[in-house]
Coordinates of C-alpha atoms and ligand atoms in Angstrom, one line a residue:
M1 CA 52.3 5.1 -37.3
L2 CA 52.3 1.8 -35.5
E3 CA 55.4 0.4 -33.8
L4 CA 55.8 -3.3 -33.1
Q5 CA 58.5 -5.3 -31.4
G6 CA 59.8 -8.7 -32.4
I7 CA 63.0 -10.8 -32.3
A8 CA 65.8 -9.4 -34.5
V9 CA 67.3 -12.4 -36.4
S10 CA 69.0 -10.9 -39.4
P11 CA 70.6 -7.4 -39.2
G12 CA 70.0 -4.5 -41.5
V13 CA 67.4 -1.8 -42.1
A14 CA 64.8 -2.0 -44.9
I15 CA 62.2 0.5 -46.0
G16 CA 59.5 -0.8 -48.4
K17 CA 56.0 -1.8 -49.1
A18 CA 54.3 -4.6 -47.2
I19 CA 53.0 -7.7 -49.0
V20 CA 50.9 -9.6 -46.5
F21 CA 50.5 -13.4 -46.9
D22 CA 48.1 -15.6 -45.1
R23 CA 49.1 -18.8 -43.4
E24 CA 48.7 -20.7 -46.6
G25 CA 51.0 -18.4 -48.6
Y26 CA 48.4 -16.4 -50.4
S27 CA 48.6 -12.6 -50.3
I28 CA 45.7 -10.8 -48.6
A29 CA 45.1 -7.2 -49.3
R30 CA 42.8 -6.1 -46.5
C31 CA 42.5 -7.0 -42.8
L32 CA 40.1 -5.0 -40.7
V33 CA 36.9 -3.0 -41.5
S34 CA 34.8 -0.5 -39.6
R35 CA 31.6 -1.7 -38.0
P36 CA 29.3 -0.1 -40.6
E37 CA 31.3 -1.9 -43.3
A38 CA 30.9 -5.3 -41.7
Q39 CA 27.4 -6.0 -43.2
R40 CA 28.6 -5.1 -46.7
E41 CA 31.7 -7.3 -46.2
W42 CA 29.5 -10.3 -45.2
Q43 CA 27.3 -9.7 -48.3
R44 CA 30.5 -9.7 -50.5
L45 CA 31.5 -13.0 -49.0
V46 CA 28.0 -14.6 -49.6
E47 CA 28.2 -13.6 -53.2
A48 CA 31.8 -14.9 -53.5
V49 CA 30.8 -18.3 -52.0
S50 CA 28.2 -18.7 -54.7
K51 CA 30.6 -17.6 -57.4
A52 CA 33.3 -20.1 -56.1
H53 CA 30.6 -22.8 -56.0
E54 CA 30.0 -22.3 -59.7
V55 CA 33.7 -22.3 -60.5
L56 CA 34.2 -25.6 -58.6
G57 CA 31.2 -27.1 -60.3
A58 CA 32.6 -26.2 -63.7
R59 CA 36.0 -27.7 -62.8
G60 CA 34.3 -30.9 -61.6
K61 CA 32.4 -31.2 -64.9
E62 CA 35.5 -30.6 -67.0
T63 CA 37.5 -33.2 -65.0
T64 CA 34.7 -35.8 -65.1
D65 CA 34.5 -35.4 -68.9
S66 CA 38.2 -35.8 -69.4
W67 CA 39.2 -38.3 -66.6
G68 CA 36.0 -39.9 -65.3
A69 CA 33.6 -39.4 -62.4
N70 CA 36.1 -40.6 -59.7
L71 CA 38.4 -37.7 -60.2
G72 CA 35.5 -35.2 -60.9
G73 CA 34.2 -36.2 -57.5
I74 CA 37.1 -34.3 -55.8
F75 CA 35.4 -31.1 -56.8
S76 CA 32.0 -32.1 -55.4
A77 CA 33.8 -32.7 -52.1
Q78 CA 35.3 -29.2 -52.3
Q79 CA 31.9 -27.7 -53.0
Q80 CA 30.6 -29.4 -49.8
L81 CA 33.4 -28.0 -47.8
L82 CA 32.7 -24.5 -49.2
L83 CA 29.1 -24.7 -48.1
D84 CA 29.8 -26.4 -44.8
P85 CA 27.6 -24.6 -42.1
H86 CA 30.5 -24.6 -39.5
V87 CA 32.9 -23.0 -41.9
R88 CA 30.2 -20.4 -42.9
S89 CA 29.3 -19.5 -39.3
E90 CA 32.9 -19.1 -38.3
M91 CA 33.6 -16.7 -41.2
E92 CA 30.4 -14.8 -40.3
H93 CA 31.5 -14.5 -36.7
L94 CA 34.9 -13.1 -37.7
I95 CA 33.4 -10.6 -40.0
R96 CA 30.4 -9.4 -37.9
D97 CA 32.0 -9.6 -34.4
N98 CA 35.7 -9.3 -35.0
L99 CA 35.4 -6.9 -38.0
Y100 CA 37.6 -8.9 -40.2
A101 CA 37.6 -8.1 -43.9
A102 CA 36.2 -11.0 -45.9
E103 CA 39.6 -12.0 -47.3
Y104 CA 41.1 -12.1 -43.9
A105 CA 38.2 -14.1 -42.4
V106 CA 38.5 -16.7 -45.3
S107 CA 42.2 -17.1 -44.7
E108 CA 41.9 -17.5 -40.9
V109 CA 39.1 -20.1 -41.1
F110 CA 40.6 -22.1 -43.9
A111 CA 44.1 -22.1 -42.4
K112 CA 42.6 -23.5 -39.2
Y113 CA 41.0 -26.4 -41.1
A114 CA 44.1 -27.0 -43.3
A115 CA 46.3 -27.2 -40.1
A116 CA 43.8 -29.7 -38.4
F117 CA 43.9 -31.9 -41.5
R118 CA 47.6 -31.8 -41.7
K119 CA 48.0 -33.0 -38.1
A120 CA 45.7 -36.0 -38.7
S121 CA 47.4 -39.3 -38.1
S122 CA 45.8 -40.9 -41.2
S123 CA 47.7 -39.9 -44.4
F124 CA 44.3 -39.9 -46.2
L125 CA 43.1 -37.1 -44.0
A126 CA 46.4 -35.3 -44.0
E127 CA 46.2 -35.1 -47.8
R128 CA 42.8 -33.4 -47.6
A129 CA 44.7 -30.2 -46.4
A130 CA 45.5 -29.6 -50.1
D131 CA 41.8 -29.6 -50.9
V132 CA 41.2 -27.0 -48.2
R133 CA 43.9 -24.8 -49.7
D134 CA 42.3 -25.2 -53.1
V135 CA 38.9 -24.1 -51.8
E136 CA 40.4 -21.2 -50.0
R137 CA 42.2 -20.0 -53.1
T138 CA 39.1 -20.3 -55.3
L139 CA 37.1 -18.3 -52.7
L140 CA 39.8 -15.6 -52.4
E141 CA 39.9 -15.3 -56.2
A142 CA 36.1 -15.0 -56.3
L143 CA 36.3 -12.3 -53.7
T144 CA 39.0 -10.2 -55.3
G145 CA 38.2 -10.9 -58.9
K146 CA 41.9 -11.7 -59.6
P147 CA 44.3 -14.5 -59.2
T148 CA 45.8 -14.8 -55.7
Q149 CA 49.4 -13.8 -55.6
T150 CA 51.8 -16.4 -54.2
F151 CA 55.4 -16.2 -53.0
A152 CA 56.6 -16.7 -56.6
E153 CA 54.9 -13.4 -57.7
I154 CA 56.3 -10.8 -55.3
P155 CA 56.9 -7.4 -56.8
P156 CA 60.2 -5.6 -56.4
G157 CA 60.6 -3.4 -53.2
S158 CA 58.5 -5.7 -51.1
I159 CA 58.7 -6.6 -47.4
V160 CA 57.1 -10.0 -46.9
V161 CA 54.8 -10.1 -43.9
S162 CA 53.4 -13.5 -42.9
H163 CA 52.2 -15.6 -40.0
D164 CA 55.2 -17.9 -40.5
L165 CA 57.6 -19.0 -43.2
T166 CA 59.4 -22.3 -43.7
P167 CA 63.1 -22.2 -44.4
G168 CA 62.3 -23.5 -47.9
E169 CA 59.8 -20.7 -48.6
T170 CA 62.4 -18.2 -47.4
A171 CA 65.0 -19.7 -49.6
S172 CA 62.8 -19.3 -52.6
F173 CA 62.6 -15.5 -52.3
D174 CA 64.2 -13.4 -55.0
T175 CA 66.5 -11.1 -53.1
E176 CA 66.2 -8.6 -56.0
K177 CA 62.6 -8.2 -55.0
V178 CA 62.3 -9.0 -51.3
L179 CA 63.9 -6.3 -49.1
A180 CA 63.1 -7.8 -45.7
L181 CA 60.7 -10.1 -43.9
C182 CA 58.8 -10.3 -40.7
T183 CA 56.6 -13.0 -39.2
E184 CA 54.2 -13.4 -36.3
A185 CA 55.7 -16.8 -35.3
G186 CA 59.2 -18.1 -35.2
G187 CA 62.0 -18.1 -32.7
P188 CA 65.6 -16.9 -32.6
G189 CA 67.2 -20.2 -33.5
G190 CA 64.9 -21.4 -36.3
H191 CA 66.2 -22.1 -39.7
T192 CA 64.1 -19.4 -41.3
A193 CA 66.1 -16.9 -39.4
I194 CA 69.3 -18.6 -40.4
V195 CA 68.3 -18.6 -44.1
A196 CA 67.4 -14.9 -44.0
R197 CA 70.8 -14.1 -42.5
G198 CA 72.5 -16.2 -45.2
M199 CA 70.6 -14.3 -47.9
E200 CA 71.5 -11.0 -46.1
I201 CA 67.9 -9.8 -45.9
P202 CA 66.9 -8.1 -42.6
A203 CA 64.4 -10.1 -40.7
V204 CA 62.3 -9.9 -37.5
V205 CA 60.4 -12.9 -36.3
G206 CA 58.1 -13.7 -33.3
V207 CA 56.2 -10.4 -33.5
G208 CA 52.9 -12.1 -32.2
N209 CA 49.5 -11.4 -33.7
F210 CA 49.7 -8.3 -35.9
L211 CA 48.6 -9.3 -39.4
H212 CA 45.3 -7.6 -38.9
N213 CA 47.1 -4.3 -38.4
I214 CA 48.8 -4.3 -41.8
R215 CA 47.5 -4.1 -45.3
S216 CA 49.4 -5.0 -48.4
G217 CA 50.8 -1.8 -49.8
D218 CA 51.4 -0.1 -46.4
E219 CA 54.8 1.4 -46.0
L220 CA 57.0 -0.5 -43.5
I221 CA 60.4 0.0 -41.8
I222 CA 62.1 -3.2 -40.6
D223 CA 64.9 -2.8 -38.1
G224 CA 66.8 -6.1 -38.1
H225 CA 69.2 -4.9 -35.4
L226 CA 66.7 -4.1 -32.7
G227 CA 63.7 -6.2 -33.9
R228 CA 61.5 -3.1 -34.5
I229 CA 58.8 -2.7 -37.1
F230 CA 57.1 0.6 -38.0
V231 CA 53.9 0.5 -40.0
S232 CA 53.2 3.7 -42.0
P233 CA 56.1 5.5 -40.3
D234 CA 55.9 9.2 -39.7
A235 CA 58.3 11.6 -41.4
P236 CA 60.8 11.9 -38.5
T237 CA 61.1 8.1 -38.1
R238 CA 61.5 7.6 -41.8
E239 CA 64.2 10.3 -41.8
R240 CA 66.0 8.7 -38.8
Y241 CA 66.1 5.3 -40.5
L242 CA 67.2 6.7 -43.8
K243 CA 70.2 8.2 -42.0
R244 CA 70.8 5.0 -40.1
R245 CA 70.9 3.0 -43.3
I246 CA 73.5 5.4 -44.7
A247 CA 75.6 5.2 -41.5
R248 CA 75.5 1.4 -41.6
E249 CA 76.5 1.3 -45.3
S250 CA 79.6 3.3 -44.4
I251 CA 80.5 1.0 -41.5
V252 CA 80.1 -2.0 -43.8
S253 CA 82.4 -0.4 -46.3
E254 CA 85.0 0.5 -43.6
L255 CA 85.0 -3.1 -42.3
S256 CA 85.4 -4.5 -45.8
E257 CA 88.9 -3.1 -45.8
L258 CA 89.8 -5.9 -43.3
K259 CA 89.0 -8.5 -46.0
D260 CA 92.6 -9.6 -46.7
L261 CA 93.8 -9.3 -43.1
P262 CA 93.9 -12.3 -40.8
A263 CA 91.6 -12.5 -37.7
V264 CA 94.4 -12.2 -35.1
T265 CA 94.2 -10.8 -31.6
S266 CA 96.4 -7.8 -30.9
D267 CA 98.9 -10.2 -29.2
G268 CA 99.1 -12.5 -32.2
V269 CA 96.7 -15.4 -31.6
H270 CA 95.1 -16.5 -34.9
V271 CA 91.4 -17.4 -35.1
E272 CA 90.1 -19.2 -38.2
L273 CA 86.9 -17.5 -39.5
M274 CA 85.0 -19.9 -41.7
A275 CA 81.6 -19.4 -43.3
N276 CA 78.2 -21.2 -43.0
V277 CA 76.5 -21.6 -46.3
E278 CA 73.2 -23.1 -47.4
F279 CA 73.5 -22.6 -51.2
P280 CA 76.4 -23.1 -53.6
N281 CA 76.2 -19.5 -54.9
E282 CA 77.1 -18.2 -51.4
T283 CA 80.7 -19.0 -52.1
Q284 CA 80.9 -15.6 -53.8
A285 CA 79.9 -13.9 -50.5
C286 CA 82.5 -16.1 -48.6
L287 CA 85.3 -15.0 -50.9
A288 CA 84.2 -11.4 -50.8
R289 CA 84.2 -11.3 -47.0
G290 CA 87.6 -13.1 -46.7
A291 CA 86.4 -16.4 -45.3
D292 CA 89.1 -18.9 -44.5
G293 CA 86.9 -21.7 -45.8
V294 CA 83.4 -23.1 -45.4
G295 CA 83.0 -24.5 -41.9
L296 CA 79.4 -25.7 -42.4
Y297 CA 77.7 -26.4 -45.7
R298 CA 74.0 -27.2 -44.9
T299 CA 73.4 -29.6 -47.7
E300 CA 69.7 -30.3 -46.9
F301 CA 68.8 -27.0 -48.6
L302 CA 69.2 -29.0 -51.9
Y303 CA 65.9 -30.5 -50.8
L304 CA 64.0 -27.5 -49.6
G305 CA 61.9 -25.5 -51.9
H306 CA 62.1 -28.1 -54.7
D307 CA 59.3 -30.6 -55.4
K308 CA 61.7 -33.3 -56.7
E309 CA 64.4 -35.1 -54.8
P310 CA 67.9 -34.1 -55.9
T311 CA 69.7 -36.8 -57.9
E312 CA 73.2 -38.0 -57.2
E313 CA 74.3 -35.7 -60.1
D314 CA 72.5 -32.7 -58.5
H315 CA 74.3 -33.3 -55.2
F316 CA 77.6 -33.9 -57.0
L317 CA 77.5 -30.7 -59.1
A318 CA 76.6 -28.6 -56.0
Y319 CA 79.5 -30.0 -53.9
Q320 CA 81.9 -29.8 -56.8
Q321 CA 81.0 -26.1 -57.3
V322 CA 81.5 -25.2 -53.7
L323 CA 84.9 -27.1 -53.5
R324 CA 86.2 -25.5 -56.7
D325 CA 85.0 -22.0 -55.8
M326 CA 86.8 -22.2 -52.5
Q327 CA 90.1 -22.8 -54.3
G328 CA 91.7 -25.2 -51.8
R329 CA 90.4 -23.7 -48.7
P330 CA 88.7 -26.3 -46.4
V331 CA 85.1 -27.0 -47.0
V332 CA 83.1 -29.0 -44.4
I333 CA 80.2 -30.7 -46.1
R334 CA 77.6 -31.7 -43.5
T335 CA 75.5 -34.7 -44.5
L336 CA 71.7 -34.2 -44.6
D337 CA 70.1 -32.6 -41.6
L338 CA 66.6 -33.0 -42.8
G339 CA 63.5 -33.2 -40.5
A340 CA 62.0 -31.0 -37.9
D341 CA 61.7 -27.5 -39.4
K342 CA 63.6 -28.5 -42.5
M343 CA 61.3 -30.7 -44.5
G344 CA 61.4 -30.9 -48.3
M345 CA 58.2 -31.3 -50.4
T346 CA 58.9 -35.0 -50.7
R347 CA 58.5 -35.9 -47.0
P348 CA 60.5 -39.0 -46.0
V349 CA 58.9 -38.8 -42.6
E350 CA 55.3 -39.0 -41.4
P351 CA 54.1 -36.0 -39.3
E352 CA 55.4 -36.3 -35.8
N353 CA 54.3 -34.9 -32.4
N354 CA 57.8 -33.8 -31.4
P355 CA 59.7 -33.4 -34.6
F356 CA 62.9 -32.0 -33.0
L357 CA 63.0 -35.1 -30.9
G358 CA 62.0 -37.4 -33.7
L359 CA 63.3 -38.7 -37.0
R360 CA 65.6 -35.9 -37.9
S361 CA 69.2 -35.4 -39.1
I362 CA 71.6 -38.4 -38.9
R363 CA 68.7 -40.6 -37.6
L364 CA 66.7 -39.9 -40.7
S365 CA 69.7 -40.6 -43.0
L366 CA 70.6 -43.9 -41.2
R367 CA 66.9 -45.0 -41.5
N368 CA 67.0 -44.2 -45.3
P369 CA 70.3 -45.8 -46.4
A370 CA 69.4 -45.5 -50.1
L371 CA 68.9 -41.7 -49.7
F372 CA 72.1 -41.4 -47.6
R373 CA 74.2 -43.4 -50.0
V374 CA 73.2 -41.1 -52.9
Q375 CA 74.5 -38.1 -51.0
V376 CA 77.7 -39.8 -49.7
R377 CA 78.6 -41.1 -53.2
A378 CA 78.2 -37.5 -54.5
I379 CA 80.4 -36.1 -51.7
L380 CA 83.1 -38.7 -52.2
R381 CA 83.0 -38.2 -56.0
A382 CA 83.3 -34.4 -55.6
A383 CA 86.0 -34.6 -52.8
S384 CA 89.0 -34.3 -55.1
A385 CA 87.7 -31.0 -56.5
G386 CA 89.1 -29.2 -53.4
N387 CA 89.9 -29.6 -49.7
C388 CA 86.9 -31.6 -48.6
R389 CA 85.9 -32.7 -45.1
I390 CA 82.7 -34.6 -44.2
M391 CA 80.7 -34.1 -41.1
F392 CA 77.7 -36.0 -39.6
P393 CA 75.0 -33.9 -37.8
M394 CA 73.2 -34.4 -34.5
V395 CA 75.2 -37.5 -33.6
T396 CA 74.0 -38.7 -30.2
T397 CA 75.4 -42.2 -29.7
L398 CA 78.6 -43.9 -30.7
D399 CA 76.6 -46.5 -32.6
E400 CA 75.2 -43.7 -34.8
F401 CA 78.7 -42.4 -35.6
R402 CA 80.0 -45.9 -36.3
S403 CA 77.0 -46.8 -38.6
A404 CA 77.5 -43.6 -40.6
K405 CA 81.2 -44.2 -40.9
F406 CA 80.5 -47.8 -41.9
L407 CA 78.2 -46.6 -44.7
L408 CA 80.9 -44.1 -45.8
R409 CA 83.5 -46.8 -46.0
S410 CA 81.2 -49.1 -48.0
V411 CA 80.4 -46.3 -50.5
A412 CA 84.1 -45.5 -50.7
D413 CA 84.9 -49.2 -51.5
D414 CA 82.2 -49.2 -54.3
L415 CA 83.7 -46.0 -55.8
T416 CA 87.2 -47.3 -55.7
C417 CA 86.0 -50.5 -57.6
E418 CA 84.5 -48.1 -60.1
G419 CA 88.0 -46.5 -60.5
I420 CA 87.1 -43.2 -58.8
R421 CA 89.9 -41.7 -56.7
I422 CA 89.0 -40.6 -53.2
P423 CA 91.6 -38.3 -51.4
S424 CA 93.3 -40.3 -48.7
T425 CA 93.4 -37.1 -46.6
L426 CA 89.6 -36.9 -46.3
R427 CA 88.8 -36.0 -42.7
V428 CA 85.6 -37.2 -41.0
G429 CA 84.1 -35.3 -38.1
M430 CA 80.9 -34.9 -36.2
M431 CA 78.7 -32.1 -34.9
V432 CA 78.3 -31.8 -31.1
E433 CA 74.7 -30.6 -30.7
V434 CA 73.3 -33.0 -28.0
P435 CA 74.5 -33.1 -24.4
A436 CA 74.8 -36.9 -24.6
A437 CA 77.6 -36.4 -27.2
V438 CA 79.5 -34.1 -24.9
L439 CA 79.2 -36.5 -22.0
M440 CA 80.5 -39.3 -24.2
L441 CA 83.0 -37.3 -26.1
D442 CA 86.0 -39.0 -24.5
R443 CA 84.8 -42.2 -26.1
F444 CA 84.0 -40.6 -29.5
I445 CA 87.3 -38.8 -29.7
E446 CA 89.4 -41.8 -30.8
E447 CA 87.2 -42.3 -33.8
I448 CA 86.7 -38.8 -35.1
D449 CA 89.0 -36.3 -36.9
F450 CA 87.3 -33.1 -35.8
V451 CA 84.4 -31.6 -34.0
S452 CA 82.1 -28.7 -34.7
I453 CA 79.8 -27.5 -32.0
G454 CA 76.3 -26.7 -33.2
T455 CA 75.3 -24.3 -30.4
N456 CA 71.8 -23.8 -31.9
D457 CA 70.8 -27.3 -31.2
L458 CA 73.1 -27.7 -28.2
T459 CA 71.1 -24.8 -26.6
Q460 CA 67.8 -26.3 -27.6
Y461 CA 68.6 -29.8 -26.2
T462 CA 70.4 -28.6 -23.1
L463 CA 67.7 -26.2 -22.0
A464 CA 64.7 -28.2 -23.4
V465 CA 63.6 -25.1 -25.4
D466 CA 62.3 -25.4 -28.9
R467 CA 64.6 -23.1 -30.9
S468 CA 61.8 -21.9 -33.3
N469 CA 59.0 -21.4 -30.8
V470 CA 58.3 -17.8 -30.0
S471 CA 56.5 -18.6 -26.7
V472 CA 59.8 -19.8 -25.2
A473 CA 62.1 -17.5 -27.1
D474 CA 63.2 -15.7 -23.9
L475 CA 64.4 -19.0 -22.5
Y476 CA 66.5 -19.8 -25.5
Q477 CA 69.9 -18.5 -24.4
A478 CA 73.2 -19.8 -26.0
C479 CA 75.0 -18.0 -23.1
D480 CA 73.3 -20.0 -20.4
P481 CA 76.0 -21.3 -18.0
A482 CA 74.9 -24.9 -18.7
V483 CA 75.6 -24.5 -22.4
L484 CA 78.9 -22.8 -21.7
R485 CA 80.0 -25.6 -19.5
L486 CA 79.3 -28.1 -22.3
I487 CA 81.2 -26.1 -24.8
K488 CA 84.1 -25.8 -22.4
R489 CA 84.2 -29.5 -21.7
T490 CA 84.1 -30.3 -25.5
Q491 CA 87.0 -27.9 -26.1
E492 CA 89.0 -29.5 -23.3
I493 CA 88.5 -33.0 -24.5
T494 CA 89.3 -32.3 -28.1
S495 CA 92.4 -30.2 -27.3
E496 CA 93.7 -32.9 -24.9
H497 CA 93.6 -35.3 -27.9
G498 CA 95.0 -32.9 -30.4
K499 CA 91.8 -32.7 -32.4
S500 CA 90.3 -29.4 -33.7
T501 CA 87.0 -27.8 -32.5
S502 CA 85.0 -25.2 -34.3
V503 CA 81.8 -23.5 -33.3
C504 CA 79.3 -23.2 -36.1
G505 CA 76.1 -22.2 -34.3
E506 CA 74.6 -18.7 -34.5
M507 CA 76.6 -17.8 -31.4
S508 CA 79.6 -17.2 -33.5
N509 CA 77.8 -14.3 -35.2
N510 CA 77.6 -12.3 -32.0
P511 CA 80.8 -10.3 -31.3
A512 CA 80.5 -10.6 -27.5
H513 CA 79.9 -14.4 -27.7
A514 CA 82.7 -14.8 -30.3
L515 CA 85.2 -13.2 -27.9
L516 CA 84.0 -15.4 -25.1
L517 CA 84.5 -18.5 -27.2
V518 CA 88.0 -17.4 -28.1
G519 CA 88.6 -16.9 -24.3
M520 CA 87.4 -20.5 -23.8
G521 CA 90.0 -21.8 -26.1
I522 CA 88.1 -22.0 -29.4
R523 CA 90.3 -21.1 -32.4
S524 CA 87.9 -21.7 -35.2
L525 CA 84.5 -20.1 -35.7
S526 CA 82.0 -20.6 -38.6
L527 CA 79.4 -18.0 -39.2
A528 CA 77.3 -16.2 -41.8
P529 CA 79.5 -14.7 -44.4
S530 CA 78.0 -11.2 -43.9
T531 CA 79.1 -11.2 -40.2
I532 CA 82.8 -12.2 -40.8
P533 CA 84.0 -8.5 -41.1
V534 CA 82.5 -7.5 -37.8
I535 CA 83.8 -10.5 -35.9
K536 CA 87.2 -10.0 -37.4
K537 CA 87.2 -6.4 -36.3
A538 CA 86.3 -7.6 -32.7
I539 CA 89.1 -10.2 -32.6
R540 CA 91.7 -7.8 -34.0
S541 CA 90.7 -5.2 -31.3
V542 CA 91.5 -7.4 -28.2
T543 CA 94.2 -9.5 -26.6
L544 CA 93.9 -13.2 -25.8
G545 CA 94.2 -12.2 -22.1
Q546 CA 91.2 -10.0 -22.3
C547 CA 89.1 -12.8 -23.9
E548 CA 90.4 -15.3 -21.3
A549 CA 89.4 -12.9 -18.5
M550 CA 85.9 -12.6 -20.0
A551 CA 85.6 -16.4 -20.2
W552 CA 86.9 -16.9 -16.6
R553 CA 84.3 -14.6 -15.2
A554 CA 81.4 -15.7 -17.5
L555 CA 81.9 -19.3 -16.5
R556 CA 81.5 -18.4 -12.9
L557 CA 78.2 -16.6 -13.3
G558 CA 74.9 -18.3 -12.5
T559 CA 72.4 -17.2 -15.1
A560 CA 72.2 -16.5 -18.8
R561 CA 71.0 -13.0 -18.0
E562 CA 74.1 -12.3 -15.9
V563 CA 76.4 -13.7 -18.5
E564 CA 74.7 -11.6 -21.3
A565 CA 74.9 -8.4 -19.3
F566 CA 78.5 -9.0 -18.4
L567 CA 79.5 -9.7 -22.0
M568 CA 77.7 -6.7 -23.4
N569 CA 79.4 -4.5 -20.8
Q570 CA 82.8 -6.0 -21.7
L571 CA 82.2 -5.5 -25.4
A572 CA 81.2 -1.9 -24.9
G573 CA 84.5 -1.3 -23.1
L574 CA 86.7 -3.3 -25.5
V575 CA 85.2 -2.6 -29.0
P576 CA 82.8 0.3 -28.6
E577 CA 82.5 1.0 -32.3
I578 CA 80.9 -2.4 -32.8
V579 CA 78.3 -1.9 -30.1
L580 CA 77.4 1.5 -31.7
Q581 CA 76.5 -0.4 -34.9
A582 CA 73.4 -1.9 -33.2
Ligands
LIG601 C1 73.4 -25.9 -34.9 O1 72.6 -26.6 -34.5 O2 74.1 -25.1 -34.2 C2 73.8 -25.9 -36.3 C3 74.8 -25.2 -36.8 O3 73.0 -26.7 -37.1 P1 71.6 -26.2 -37.6 O4 71.4 -24.8 -37.2 O5 71.6 -26.4 -39.1 O6 70.7 -27.1 -36.9
LIG602 MG1 71.9 -28.3 -35.7

């Protein structure tokens, strides 16, 4: 048995068979070999290279016959890449010296070249990454004698193991088949983690290099509470986790009894519990968990995992469905937050050096007014299907908010001329996710109807820590006193002006953090539907005074570590049954 530790990002326990994918999304069956096997492995690769060379030659001929020599030439270039002496010697080194199985050596070397091409500033070179992937796939097929499996062909009962996964890839998994996932890369605040939580599949990210220790078909246990992974678990571990899974199922069913009860403290203070959704069909989970509404609909997921841009009708139908399903409860539709780690197949942005500081979110929408107008038209057309609110993400300057609102007004005027009725009650808000927006909030406040604090990005931009980078994951702390002060200031300014503030970052999913936020004056939280019952339980178990005392103390501590330790201690005293769940 091998035990590994990563970052727990989506709770739950799964026991299943590993399916290992390389960096390019192809499954690889074998990883390491013994020293005596290495020579045979190298021989297998040499034979596969010549087989793949023939396959590419035949493809080239067929293409030339049908479409001419220009297109056929693509395959001659692929043949050259296959025979490139650098590529060959790197694969030989990995097999003979590092004892990699041939498939693993192929995937490592070709992934490196594909990544280098992708980073190239010239779009001609960047597009060559697709050729590298083609050659890799052809070579892997020659090695294994069968088509390479992709994410679309995962068998039931699988645990996906990969170097990294994009949010779009994660969203494309069939939850009937994928039991859990774990990755070498990824940080606690990345969108892959958020999607896994939304899909309710246990996930552990940021495990570091471990793919060579796992083969497809190995039995795995994923502990999404503590971030532990067990490869080929021994019988006692397996037994322990089977029991834990049963215990968790019984806690979940106990908590489900709270569904129709409000989230009120024991001294009667009501806290609104809204849900974060990425896909229209998640409304079922929202209703099943007793959500008061949708506090954050991440609409950019309409773009992820699809190779075509959604049309105005695609947008409209999705929004209409969510609004109708929520039966008059508030639904906050956030306009596109594309860019950085959320990039569709049709990239509206050239590759950037610092994508989280680049053309993402509202900046990208304002730079592409045609794309933005399509979405805003669809939201406004759908608005009368329910209780719709509209929110702009990552607003940093007043100019940005005004430009977005100007576009909204002009689209509304067009629609009115077309005879489409837009509810006069439509409220327009902004996300607070950048320290600049907090510092300027007293100027924004007259122009906005409501605020939602995105603590995932607020943490990233306040502490200068990339939310999806495993190397700095320990520095990514939503409870850092600097972040807490910004939240407090936001809450104070909005309440002075009678405007509502919600917190929709992942912080709201953590019971200790949620109680702290209530103590800081926050009366609306938006979180993953699956976490609503446990947060409701926490809120119903405490008084407002206890939450305020927690906040008073936490705001006077000096480091994130002190705050975290203090909060865990408080939670253990106030709601011990929740702590036992972990
Ligand atoms: C946030 O940043 O906290 C947030 C809710 O938005 P997202 O996670 O989609 O960036
Ligand atoms: Mg954000």
